[in-house]
Coordinates of C-alpha atoms in Angstrom, one line a residue:
Chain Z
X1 CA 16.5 -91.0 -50.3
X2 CA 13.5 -93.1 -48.8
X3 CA 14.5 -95.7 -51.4
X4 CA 18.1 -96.2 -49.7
X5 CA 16.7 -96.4 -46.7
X6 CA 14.3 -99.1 -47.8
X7 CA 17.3 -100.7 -50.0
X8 CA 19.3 -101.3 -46.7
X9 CA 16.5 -102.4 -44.9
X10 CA 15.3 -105.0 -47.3
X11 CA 18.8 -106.3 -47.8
X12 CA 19.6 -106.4 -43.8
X13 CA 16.4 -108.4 -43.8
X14 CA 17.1 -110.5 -46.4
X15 CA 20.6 -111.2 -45.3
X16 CA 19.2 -112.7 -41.8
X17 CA 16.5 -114.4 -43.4
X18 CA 18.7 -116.4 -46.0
X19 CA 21.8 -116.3 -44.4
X20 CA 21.2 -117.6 -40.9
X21 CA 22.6 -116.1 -37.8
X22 CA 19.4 -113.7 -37.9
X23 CA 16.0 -114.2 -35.9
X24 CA 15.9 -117.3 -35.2
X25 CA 19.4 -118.1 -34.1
X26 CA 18.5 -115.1 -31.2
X27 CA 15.2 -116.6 -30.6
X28 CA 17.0 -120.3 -29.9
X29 CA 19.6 -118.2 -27.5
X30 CA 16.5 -117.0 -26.0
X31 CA 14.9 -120.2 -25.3
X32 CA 18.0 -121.9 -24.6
X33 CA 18.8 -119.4 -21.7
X34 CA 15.2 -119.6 -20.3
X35 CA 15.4 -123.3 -19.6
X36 CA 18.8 -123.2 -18.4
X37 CA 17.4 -121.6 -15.5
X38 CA 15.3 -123.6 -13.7
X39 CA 17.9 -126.0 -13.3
X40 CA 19.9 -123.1 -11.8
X41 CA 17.4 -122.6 -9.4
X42 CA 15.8 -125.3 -8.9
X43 CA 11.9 -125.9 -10.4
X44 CA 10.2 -123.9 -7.6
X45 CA 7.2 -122.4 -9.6
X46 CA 6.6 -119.3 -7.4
X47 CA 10.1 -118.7 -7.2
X48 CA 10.2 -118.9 -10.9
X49 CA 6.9 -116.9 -11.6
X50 CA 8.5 -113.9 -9.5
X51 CA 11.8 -113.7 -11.0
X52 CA 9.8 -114.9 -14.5
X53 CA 10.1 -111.0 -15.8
X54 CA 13.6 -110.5 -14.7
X55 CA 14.6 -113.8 -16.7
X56 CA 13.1 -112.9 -20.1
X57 CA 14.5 -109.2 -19.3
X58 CA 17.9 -110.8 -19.0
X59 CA 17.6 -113.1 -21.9
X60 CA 16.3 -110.4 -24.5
X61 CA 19.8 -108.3 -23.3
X62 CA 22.2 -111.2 -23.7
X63 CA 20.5 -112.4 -27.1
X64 CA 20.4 -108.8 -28.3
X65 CA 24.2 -108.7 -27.4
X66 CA 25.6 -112.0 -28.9
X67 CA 24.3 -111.4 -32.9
X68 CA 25.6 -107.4 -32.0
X69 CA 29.1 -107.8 -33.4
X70 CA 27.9 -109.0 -36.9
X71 CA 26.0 -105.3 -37.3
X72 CA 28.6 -103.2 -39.1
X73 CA 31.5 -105.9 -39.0
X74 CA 30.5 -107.8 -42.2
X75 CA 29.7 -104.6 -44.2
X76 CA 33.3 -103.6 -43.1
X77 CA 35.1 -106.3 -44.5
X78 CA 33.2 -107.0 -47.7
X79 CA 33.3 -103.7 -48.2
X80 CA 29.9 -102.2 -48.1
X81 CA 29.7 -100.1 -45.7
X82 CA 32.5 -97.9 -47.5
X83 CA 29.6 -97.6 -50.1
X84 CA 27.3 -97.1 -47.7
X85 CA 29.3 -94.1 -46.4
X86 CA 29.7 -92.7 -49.9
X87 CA 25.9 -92.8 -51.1
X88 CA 23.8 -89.7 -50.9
X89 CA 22.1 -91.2 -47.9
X90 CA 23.0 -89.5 -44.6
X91 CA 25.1 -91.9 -42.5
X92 CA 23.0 -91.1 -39.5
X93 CA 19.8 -92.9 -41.7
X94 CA 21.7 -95.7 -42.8
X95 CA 22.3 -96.5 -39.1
X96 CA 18.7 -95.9 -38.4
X97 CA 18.1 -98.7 -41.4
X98 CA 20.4 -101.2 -40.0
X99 CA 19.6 -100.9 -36.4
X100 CA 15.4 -100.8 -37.4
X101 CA 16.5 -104.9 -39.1
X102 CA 18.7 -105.5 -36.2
X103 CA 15.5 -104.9 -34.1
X104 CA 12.7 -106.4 -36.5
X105 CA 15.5 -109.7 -36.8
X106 CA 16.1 -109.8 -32.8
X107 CA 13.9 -107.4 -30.3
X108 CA 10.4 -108.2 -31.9
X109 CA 10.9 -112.0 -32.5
X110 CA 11.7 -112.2 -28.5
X111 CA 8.7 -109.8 -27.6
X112 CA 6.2 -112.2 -29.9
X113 CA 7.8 -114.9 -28.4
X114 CA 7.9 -113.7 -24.6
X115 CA 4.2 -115.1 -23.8
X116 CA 5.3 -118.9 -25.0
X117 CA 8.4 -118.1 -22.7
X118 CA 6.5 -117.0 -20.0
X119 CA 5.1 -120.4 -19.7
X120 CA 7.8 -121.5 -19.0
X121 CA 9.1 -119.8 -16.2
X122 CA 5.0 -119.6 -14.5
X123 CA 4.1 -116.0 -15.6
X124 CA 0.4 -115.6 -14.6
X125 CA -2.0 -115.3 -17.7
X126 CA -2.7 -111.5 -16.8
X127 CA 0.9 -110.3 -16.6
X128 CA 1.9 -112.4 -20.5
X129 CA 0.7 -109.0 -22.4
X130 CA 2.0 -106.5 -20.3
X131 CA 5.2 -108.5 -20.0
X132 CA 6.0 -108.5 -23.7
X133 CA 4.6 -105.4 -24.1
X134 CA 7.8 -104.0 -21.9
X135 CA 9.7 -106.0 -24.3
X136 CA 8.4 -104.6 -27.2
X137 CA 8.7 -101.0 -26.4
X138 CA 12.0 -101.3 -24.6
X139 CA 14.1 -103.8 -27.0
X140 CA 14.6 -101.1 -29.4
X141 CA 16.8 -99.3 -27.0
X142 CA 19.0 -102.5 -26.9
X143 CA 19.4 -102.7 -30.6
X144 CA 20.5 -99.1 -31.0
X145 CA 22.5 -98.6 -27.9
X146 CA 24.0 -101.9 -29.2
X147 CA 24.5 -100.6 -32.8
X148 CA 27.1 -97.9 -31.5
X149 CA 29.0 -100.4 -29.8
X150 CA 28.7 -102.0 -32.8
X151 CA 29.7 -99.0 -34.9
X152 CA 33.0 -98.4 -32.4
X153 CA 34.0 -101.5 -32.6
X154 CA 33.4 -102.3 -36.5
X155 CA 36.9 -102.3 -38.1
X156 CA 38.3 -104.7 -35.1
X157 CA 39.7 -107.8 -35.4
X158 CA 39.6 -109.0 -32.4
X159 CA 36.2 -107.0 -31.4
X160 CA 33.9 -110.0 -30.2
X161 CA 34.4 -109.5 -26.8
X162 CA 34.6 -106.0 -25.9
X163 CA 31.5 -105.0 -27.7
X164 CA 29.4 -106.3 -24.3
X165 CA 31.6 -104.7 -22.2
X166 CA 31.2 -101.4 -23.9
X167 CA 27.5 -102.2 -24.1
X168 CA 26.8 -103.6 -20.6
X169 CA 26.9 -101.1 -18.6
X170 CA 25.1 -98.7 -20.9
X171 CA 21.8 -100.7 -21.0
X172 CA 21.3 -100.5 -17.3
X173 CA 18.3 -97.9 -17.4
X174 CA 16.4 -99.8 -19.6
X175 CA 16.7 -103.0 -17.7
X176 CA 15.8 -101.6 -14.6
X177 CA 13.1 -99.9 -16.2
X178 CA 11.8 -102.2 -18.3
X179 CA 12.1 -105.3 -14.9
X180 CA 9.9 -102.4 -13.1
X181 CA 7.3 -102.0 -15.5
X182 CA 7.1 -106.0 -15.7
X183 CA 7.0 -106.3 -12.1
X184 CA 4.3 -103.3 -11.8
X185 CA 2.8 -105.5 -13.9
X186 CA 2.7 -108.6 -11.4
X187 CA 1.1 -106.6 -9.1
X188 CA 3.0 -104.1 -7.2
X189 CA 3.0 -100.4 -5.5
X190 CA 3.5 -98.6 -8.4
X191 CA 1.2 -98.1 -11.7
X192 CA 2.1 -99.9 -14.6
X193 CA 1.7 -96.9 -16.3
X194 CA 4.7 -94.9 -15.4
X195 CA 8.0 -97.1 -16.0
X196 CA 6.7 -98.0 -19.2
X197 CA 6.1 -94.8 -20.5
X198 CA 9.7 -94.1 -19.0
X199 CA 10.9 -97.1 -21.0
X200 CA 9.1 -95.9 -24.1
X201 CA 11.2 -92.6 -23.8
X202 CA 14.4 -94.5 -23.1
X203 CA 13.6 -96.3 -26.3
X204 CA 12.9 -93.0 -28.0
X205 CA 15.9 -91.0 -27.1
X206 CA 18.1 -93.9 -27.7
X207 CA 17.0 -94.2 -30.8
X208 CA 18.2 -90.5 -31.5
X209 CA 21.1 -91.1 -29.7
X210 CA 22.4 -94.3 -30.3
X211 CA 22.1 -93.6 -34.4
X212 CA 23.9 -90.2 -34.3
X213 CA 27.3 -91.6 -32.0
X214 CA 27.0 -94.7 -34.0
X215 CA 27.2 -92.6 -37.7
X216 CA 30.2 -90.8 -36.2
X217 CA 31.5 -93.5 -34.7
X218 CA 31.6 -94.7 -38.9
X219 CA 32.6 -91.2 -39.7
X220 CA 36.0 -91.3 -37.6
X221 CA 36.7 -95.2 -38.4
X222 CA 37.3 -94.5 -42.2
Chain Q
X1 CA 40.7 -70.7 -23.4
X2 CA 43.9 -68.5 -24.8
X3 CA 46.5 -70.9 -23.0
X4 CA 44.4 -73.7 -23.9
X5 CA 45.3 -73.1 -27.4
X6 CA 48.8 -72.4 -26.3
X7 CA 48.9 -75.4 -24.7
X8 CA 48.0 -77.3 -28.3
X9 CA 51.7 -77.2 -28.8
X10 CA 53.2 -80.5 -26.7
X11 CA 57.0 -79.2 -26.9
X12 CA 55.3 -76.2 -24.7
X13 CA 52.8 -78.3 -22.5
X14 CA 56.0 -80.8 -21.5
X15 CA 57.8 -77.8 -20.5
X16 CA 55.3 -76.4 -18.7
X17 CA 54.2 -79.5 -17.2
X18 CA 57.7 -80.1 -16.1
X19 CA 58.0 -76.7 -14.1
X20 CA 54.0 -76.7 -12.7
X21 CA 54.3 -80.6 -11.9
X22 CA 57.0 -80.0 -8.1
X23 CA 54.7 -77.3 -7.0
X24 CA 51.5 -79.4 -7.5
X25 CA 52.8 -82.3 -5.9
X26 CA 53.9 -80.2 -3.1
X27 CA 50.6 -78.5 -1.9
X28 CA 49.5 -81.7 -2.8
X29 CA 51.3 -83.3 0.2
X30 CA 51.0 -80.5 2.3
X31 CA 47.4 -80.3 2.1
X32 CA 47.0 -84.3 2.9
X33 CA 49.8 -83.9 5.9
X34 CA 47.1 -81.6 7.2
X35 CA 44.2 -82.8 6.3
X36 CA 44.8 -86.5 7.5
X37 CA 46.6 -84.7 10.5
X38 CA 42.9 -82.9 11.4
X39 CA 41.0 -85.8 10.1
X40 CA 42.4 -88.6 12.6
X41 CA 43.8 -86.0 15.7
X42 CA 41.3 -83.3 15.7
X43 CA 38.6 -83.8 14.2
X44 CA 35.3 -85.2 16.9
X45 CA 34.6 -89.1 16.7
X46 CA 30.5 -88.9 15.0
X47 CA 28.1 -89.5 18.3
X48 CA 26.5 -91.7 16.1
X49 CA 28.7 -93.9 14.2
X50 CA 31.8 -93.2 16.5
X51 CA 35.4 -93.6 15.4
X52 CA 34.4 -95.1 11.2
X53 CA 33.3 -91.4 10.6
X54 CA 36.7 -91.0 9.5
X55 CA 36.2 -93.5 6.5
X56 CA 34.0 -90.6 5.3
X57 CA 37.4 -88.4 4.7
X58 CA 38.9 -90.7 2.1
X59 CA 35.4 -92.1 1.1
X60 CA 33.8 -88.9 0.2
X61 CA 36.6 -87.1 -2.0
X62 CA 37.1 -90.1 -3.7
X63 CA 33.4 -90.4 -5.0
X64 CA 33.8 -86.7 -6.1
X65 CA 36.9 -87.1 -7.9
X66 CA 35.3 -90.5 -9.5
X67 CA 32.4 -88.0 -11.1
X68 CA 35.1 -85.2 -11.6
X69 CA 37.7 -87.3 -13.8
X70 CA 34.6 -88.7 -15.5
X71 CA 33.5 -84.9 -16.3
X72 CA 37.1 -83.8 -17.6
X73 CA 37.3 -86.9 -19.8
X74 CA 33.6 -85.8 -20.8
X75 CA 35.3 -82.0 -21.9
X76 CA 38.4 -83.6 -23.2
X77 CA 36.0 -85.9 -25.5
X78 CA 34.5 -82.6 -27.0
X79 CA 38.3 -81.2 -27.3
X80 CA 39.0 -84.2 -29.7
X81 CA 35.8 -84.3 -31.7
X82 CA 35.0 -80.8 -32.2
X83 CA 38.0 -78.4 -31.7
X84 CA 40.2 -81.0 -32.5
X85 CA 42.5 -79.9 -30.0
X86 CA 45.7 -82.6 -30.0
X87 CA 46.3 -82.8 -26.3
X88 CA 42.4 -83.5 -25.4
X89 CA 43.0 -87.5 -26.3
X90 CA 46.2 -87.3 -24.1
X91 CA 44.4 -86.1 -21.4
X92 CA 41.3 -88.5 -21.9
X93 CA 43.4 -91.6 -22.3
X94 CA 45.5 -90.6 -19.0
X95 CA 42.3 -89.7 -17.1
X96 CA 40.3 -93.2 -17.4
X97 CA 42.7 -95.4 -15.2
X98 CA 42.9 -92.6 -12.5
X99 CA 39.4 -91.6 -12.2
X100 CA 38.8 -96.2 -12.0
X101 CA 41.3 -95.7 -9.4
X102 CA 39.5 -93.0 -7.4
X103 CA 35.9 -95.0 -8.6
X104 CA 37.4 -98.1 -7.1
X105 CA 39.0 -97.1 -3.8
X106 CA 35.4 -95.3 -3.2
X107 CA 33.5 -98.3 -3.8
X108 CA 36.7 -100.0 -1.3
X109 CA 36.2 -97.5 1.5
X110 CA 32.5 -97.6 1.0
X111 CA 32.0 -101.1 1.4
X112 CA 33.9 -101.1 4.7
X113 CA 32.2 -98.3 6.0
X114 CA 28.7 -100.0 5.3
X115 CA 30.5 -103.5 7.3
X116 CA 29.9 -101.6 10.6
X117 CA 26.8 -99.0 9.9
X118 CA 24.7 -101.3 7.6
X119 CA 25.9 -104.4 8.6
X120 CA 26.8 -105.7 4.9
X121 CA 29.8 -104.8 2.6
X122 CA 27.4 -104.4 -0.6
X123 CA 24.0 -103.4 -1.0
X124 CA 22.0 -102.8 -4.5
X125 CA 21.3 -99.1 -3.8
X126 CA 21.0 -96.7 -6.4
X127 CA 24.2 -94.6 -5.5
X128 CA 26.5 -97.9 -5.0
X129 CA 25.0 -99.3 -7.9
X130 CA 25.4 -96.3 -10.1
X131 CA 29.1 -96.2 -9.2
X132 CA 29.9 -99.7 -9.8
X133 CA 28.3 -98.9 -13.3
X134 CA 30.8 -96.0 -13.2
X135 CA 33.5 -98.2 -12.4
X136 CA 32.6 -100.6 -15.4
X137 CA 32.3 -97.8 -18.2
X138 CA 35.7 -96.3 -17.1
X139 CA 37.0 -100.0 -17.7
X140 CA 34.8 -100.2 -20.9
X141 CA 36.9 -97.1 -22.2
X142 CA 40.1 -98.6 -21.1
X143 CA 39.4 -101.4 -23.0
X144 CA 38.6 -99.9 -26.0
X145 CA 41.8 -97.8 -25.6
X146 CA 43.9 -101.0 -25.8
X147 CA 42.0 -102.8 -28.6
X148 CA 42.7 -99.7 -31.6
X149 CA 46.4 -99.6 -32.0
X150 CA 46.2 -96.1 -34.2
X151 CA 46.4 -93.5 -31.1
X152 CA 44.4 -90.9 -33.0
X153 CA 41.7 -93.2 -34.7
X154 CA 41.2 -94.8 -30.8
X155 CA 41.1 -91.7 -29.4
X156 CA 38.0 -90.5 -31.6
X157 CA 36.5 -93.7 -31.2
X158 CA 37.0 -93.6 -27.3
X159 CA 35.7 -89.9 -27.5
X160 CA 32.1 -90.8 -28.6
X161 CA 31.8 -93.7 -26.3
X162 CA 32.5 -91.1 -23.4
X163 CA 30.3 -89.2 -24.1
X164 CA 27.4 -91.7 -24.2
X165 CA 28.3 -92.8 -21.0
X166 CA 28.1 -89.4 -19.8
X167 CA 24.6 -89.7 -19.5
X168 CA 25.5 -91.4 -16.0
X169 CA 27.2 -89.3 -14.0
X170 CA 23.9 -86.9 -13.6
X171 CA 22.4 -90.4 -12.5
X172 CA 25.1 -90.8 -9.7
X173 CA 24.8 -87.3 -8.8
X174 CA 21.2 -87.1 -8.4
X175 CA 20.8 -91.1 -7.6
X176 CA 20.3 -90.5 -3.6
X177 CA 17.5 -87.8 -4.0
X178 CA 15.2 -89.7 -6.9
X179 CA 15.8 -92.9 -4.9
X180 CA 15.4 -92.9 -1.4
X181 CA 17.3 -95.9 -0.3
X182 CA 20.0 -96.9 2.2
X183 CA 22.4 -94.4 0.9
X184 CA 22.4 -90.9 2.5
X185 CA 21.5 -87.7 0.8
X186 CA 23.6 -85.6 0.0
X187 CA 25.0 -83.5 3.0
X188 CA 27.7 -81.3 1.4
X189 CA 26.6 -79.4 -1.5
X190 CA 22.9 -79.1 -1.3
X191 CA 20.9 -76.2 -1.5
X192 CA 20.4 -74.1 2.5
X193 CA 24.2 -75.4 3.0
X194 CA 26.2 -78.2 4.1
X195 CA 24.5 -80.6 7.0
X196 CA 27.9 -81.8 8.5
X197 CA 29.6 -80.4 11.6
X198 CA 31.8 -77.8 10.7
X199 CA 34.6 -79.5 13.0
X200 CA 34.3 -82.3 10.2
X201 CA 33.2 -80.7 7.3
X202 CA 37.0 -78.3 7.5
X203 CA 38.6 -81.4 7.4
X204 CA 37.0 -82.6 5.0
X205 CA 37.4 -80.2 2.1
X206 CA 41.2 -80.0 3.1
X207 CA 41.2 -83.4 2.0
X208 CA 39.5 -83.0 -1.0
X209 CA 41.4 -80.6 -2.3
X210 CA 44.8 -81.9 -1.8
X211 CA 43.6 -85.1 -3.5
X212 CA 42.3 -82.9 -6.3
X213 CA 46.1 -81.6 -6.4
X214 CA 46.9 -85.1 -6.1
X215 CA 44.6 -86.4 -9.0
X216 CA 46.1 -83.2 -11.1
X217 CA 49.9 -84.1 -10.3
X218 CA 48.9 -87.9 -11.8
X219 CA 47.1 -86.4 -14.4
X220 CA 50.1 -84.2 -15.7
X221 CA 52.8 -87.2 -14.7
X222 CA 50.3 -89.8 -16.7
X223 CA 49.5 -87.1 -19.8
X224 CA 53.6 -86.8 -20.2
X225 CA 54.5 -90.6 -20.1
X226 CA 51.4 -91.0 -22.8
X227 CA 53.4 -88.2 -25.4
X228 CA 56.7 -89.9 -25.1
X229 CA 55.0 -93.4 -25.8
X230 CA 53.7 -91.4 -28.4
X231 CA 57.0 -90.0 -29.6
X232 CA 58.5 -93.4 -29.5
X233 CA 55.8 -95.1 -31.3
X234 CA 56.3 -92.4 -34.1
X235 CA 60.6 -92.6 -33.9
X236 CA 59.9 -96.6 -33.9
X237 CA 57.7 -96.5 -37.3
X238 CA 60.3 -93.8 -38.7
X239 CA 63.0 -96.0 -38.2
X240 CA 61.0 -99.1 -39.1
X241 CA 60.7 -96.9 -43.0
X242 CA 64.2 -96.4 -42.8
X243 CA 65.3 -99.6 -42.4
X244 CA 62.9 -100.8 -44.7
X245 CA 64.0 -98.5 -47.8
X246 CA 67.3 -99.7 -47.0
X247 CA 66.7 -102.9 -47.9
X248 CA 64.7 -102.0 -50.9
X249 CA 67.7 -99.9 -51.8
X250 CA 70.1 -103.2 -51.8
X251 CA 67.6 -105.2 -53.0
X252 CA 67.7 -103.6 -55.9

């Protein structure tokens, strides 16, 4: 059963490693959408270095949302998925699988990458750890709160664009927990401590969550 | 539970529909004609915030009736996936654009409330926040409602994603006691009783309850117009076979 669950890993893996669209295309967006925003603003430093945590935050959530749509849609039509729903391997790990490479491909590329972003938007040297830090326990809850939009959405043509709006408005918590613990971070009232252990629990129970509605969400699409 | 069963049958839910629908609509209208009438005649302008108390009377039910629809469409998600039940999509799909509506005119009434008391139409609070978050799931689900043509695949699909924004509503609930911000507590339902006047509060829960009877009547009107669509859909994809063999039949 472990094997399965490796097979699909390996092969999600290998499919975003070889085939493009994976890591690094999210990890351009990224970095793309980070220096977009100083011309936004405007190249005030301290501006920058206070909203620095909100602007990766942001970033990590739209990259996490734009590969989102490719998660179940390309097993659908090639037809792979409908093996995947007939092997021994509960649907509900399968899921897990696919949203653990949706994560390794997307969430920990930007939270390795966060520091180098930082720079750019003039987070001080102490807050660069705990900053990706946030981003490393709290992506997760992207990618699987992402892969049951993902799953709902799977057998639509015309799919692309509702997928964020389904999404959206779901990843709230996390943001505002994971902007808090940043900003805690920065030096603030509250201890750094508590919203990221709340962020690690929204990670955790999404994870639960997200790959049980997202393996029924499969179930009722067949 | 016994008529809910009962009700599985639609021939027997349009026909009871039909008879309950006058009466609903009825003490419906009554109960506005004399709630508004003790709301804006009777009722005491606030010492405080004078004459825009009486925002509070359309303000406040609708915010319940936002989290109540949201509720019911949380139950009828559980009717569809577990007991199967074949009205429970019906009355999910014609919940979602009433409860936006009721979601919508609360944020409305609330942003012109806070014009005069707060001095700004919007404010990122938790509460107004949480409801605008409301606002955008019940537009998610009608969204996904339009995007999967095959009623009963949609509805299953729409069922789970209900449910996971379920996970809200206890946020908007509790959002003005974990946060304290510009928003005020909770004043009606809180444990050691209600904190408004009872002058207003009577008023108040007039009003609520006739636009519960309202929200009910547009429920029932909404959940019949969905199974004729339904029934037409089916009589157009018969007839769409028919036609079809026919012209098998003299093609061959």
């Amino acid at each position: 059963m472990s094997g399965a669950f490796l097979a699909i890993l390996k092969r999600d893996l290998a499919l975003a490693a070889r085939a493009g669209g994976g890591g690094e295309l999210a990890l351009v967006f990224f970095l793309t959408l980070v220096v977009l925003v100083p011309f936004a603003l405007g190249p005030d430093l301290n501006l920058l270095s206070r909203i620095g945590p909100a602007i990766l935050w942001l970033g990590a959530l739209l990259a996490t949302l734009i590969g989102l749509d490719r998660l179940f849609q390309g097993d659908e039509e090639d037809g792979s998925l409908d093996l995947i729903r007939a092997s021994a391997l509960p649907l509900e790990l399968a899921v897990l699988a696919k949203g653990l490479a949706h994560w390794l491909t997307t969430g920990l590329p930007l939270a390795l990458a966060a520091p180098l972003l930082g720079l750019l938007v003039a987070l001080p040297g102490e807050a660069m750890l705990p900053v990706a830090g946030t981003l490393l326990v709290g992506t997760p809850a992207l990618s699987f709160i992402g892969a049951t939009g993902a799953a709902l959405t799977a057998g639509l043509k015309r799919g692309g664009l509702i997928l964020p709006i389904l999404v959206a408005p779901l990843t709230v918590p996390v943001l505002i927990f994971g902007v808090s613990a940043s900003n805690s971070a920065l030096g603030g009232t509250v201890p750094f401590l508590t919203p990221f252990l709340i962020l690690c629990a929204l990670s955790l129970a999404t994870l639960v969550i997200g790959t049980i509605a997202a393996a029924a969400a499969l179930r009722q699409a067949e | 539970m016994a008529s809910l069963i009962e009700l599985a049958n639609p021939t027997r839910f349009m026909r009871l529909s039909s008879r309950l629908l006058p009466w609903l609509g009825g003490a419906a209208a009554l109960l506005l004609a004399v709630g508004f009438y003790l709301a804006f005649f009777v009722a005491p302008a606030d010492y405080q915030q004078g004459e825009t108390i009486r925002i509070m009377f359309v303000h406040v039910p609708a915010a319940w009736l936002a989290l109540m629809f949201y509720s019911m469409m949380a139950v009828s998600a559980l009717g569809t996936l577990v007991w199967r039940h074949p009205l429970a999509d019906v009355a999910q799909k014609a919940a979602a654009p009433i409860g936006a509506c009721f979601a919508l005119i609360c944020l409305i009434t609330g942003a012109l409330w806070g014009k005069p008391m707060w001095g700004t139409y919007w404010v990122w609070d938790a509460r107004l926040t949480s409801v605008l978050v409301l606002f955008l799931i019940y537009l998610g689900i009608m969204a996904l409602w339009r995007t999967l043509d095959d009623p009963s695949r949609a509805g299953r699909a729409v069922a789970i994603l209900t449910l996971v924004g379920f996970v809200n509503v206890p946020i908007i609930k509790f959002s003005v006691d974990w946060w304290n911000t510009l928003h005020q507590p909770a004043s009606v339902f809180r444990a050691g009783g209600p904190t408004i006047h009872p002058a207003m509060l009577w008023p108040l829960l007039i009003l609520a309850a006739g636009f519960t009877l309202l929200a009910l009547a547009l429920h029932l009107v909404a959940m019949r117009a969905e199974i004729m669509r339904r029934r037409v859909r089916t009589l157009t994809i018969f007839e769409a076979e028919r036609l079809d063999r026919l012209a098998a039949e003299v093609a061959i």
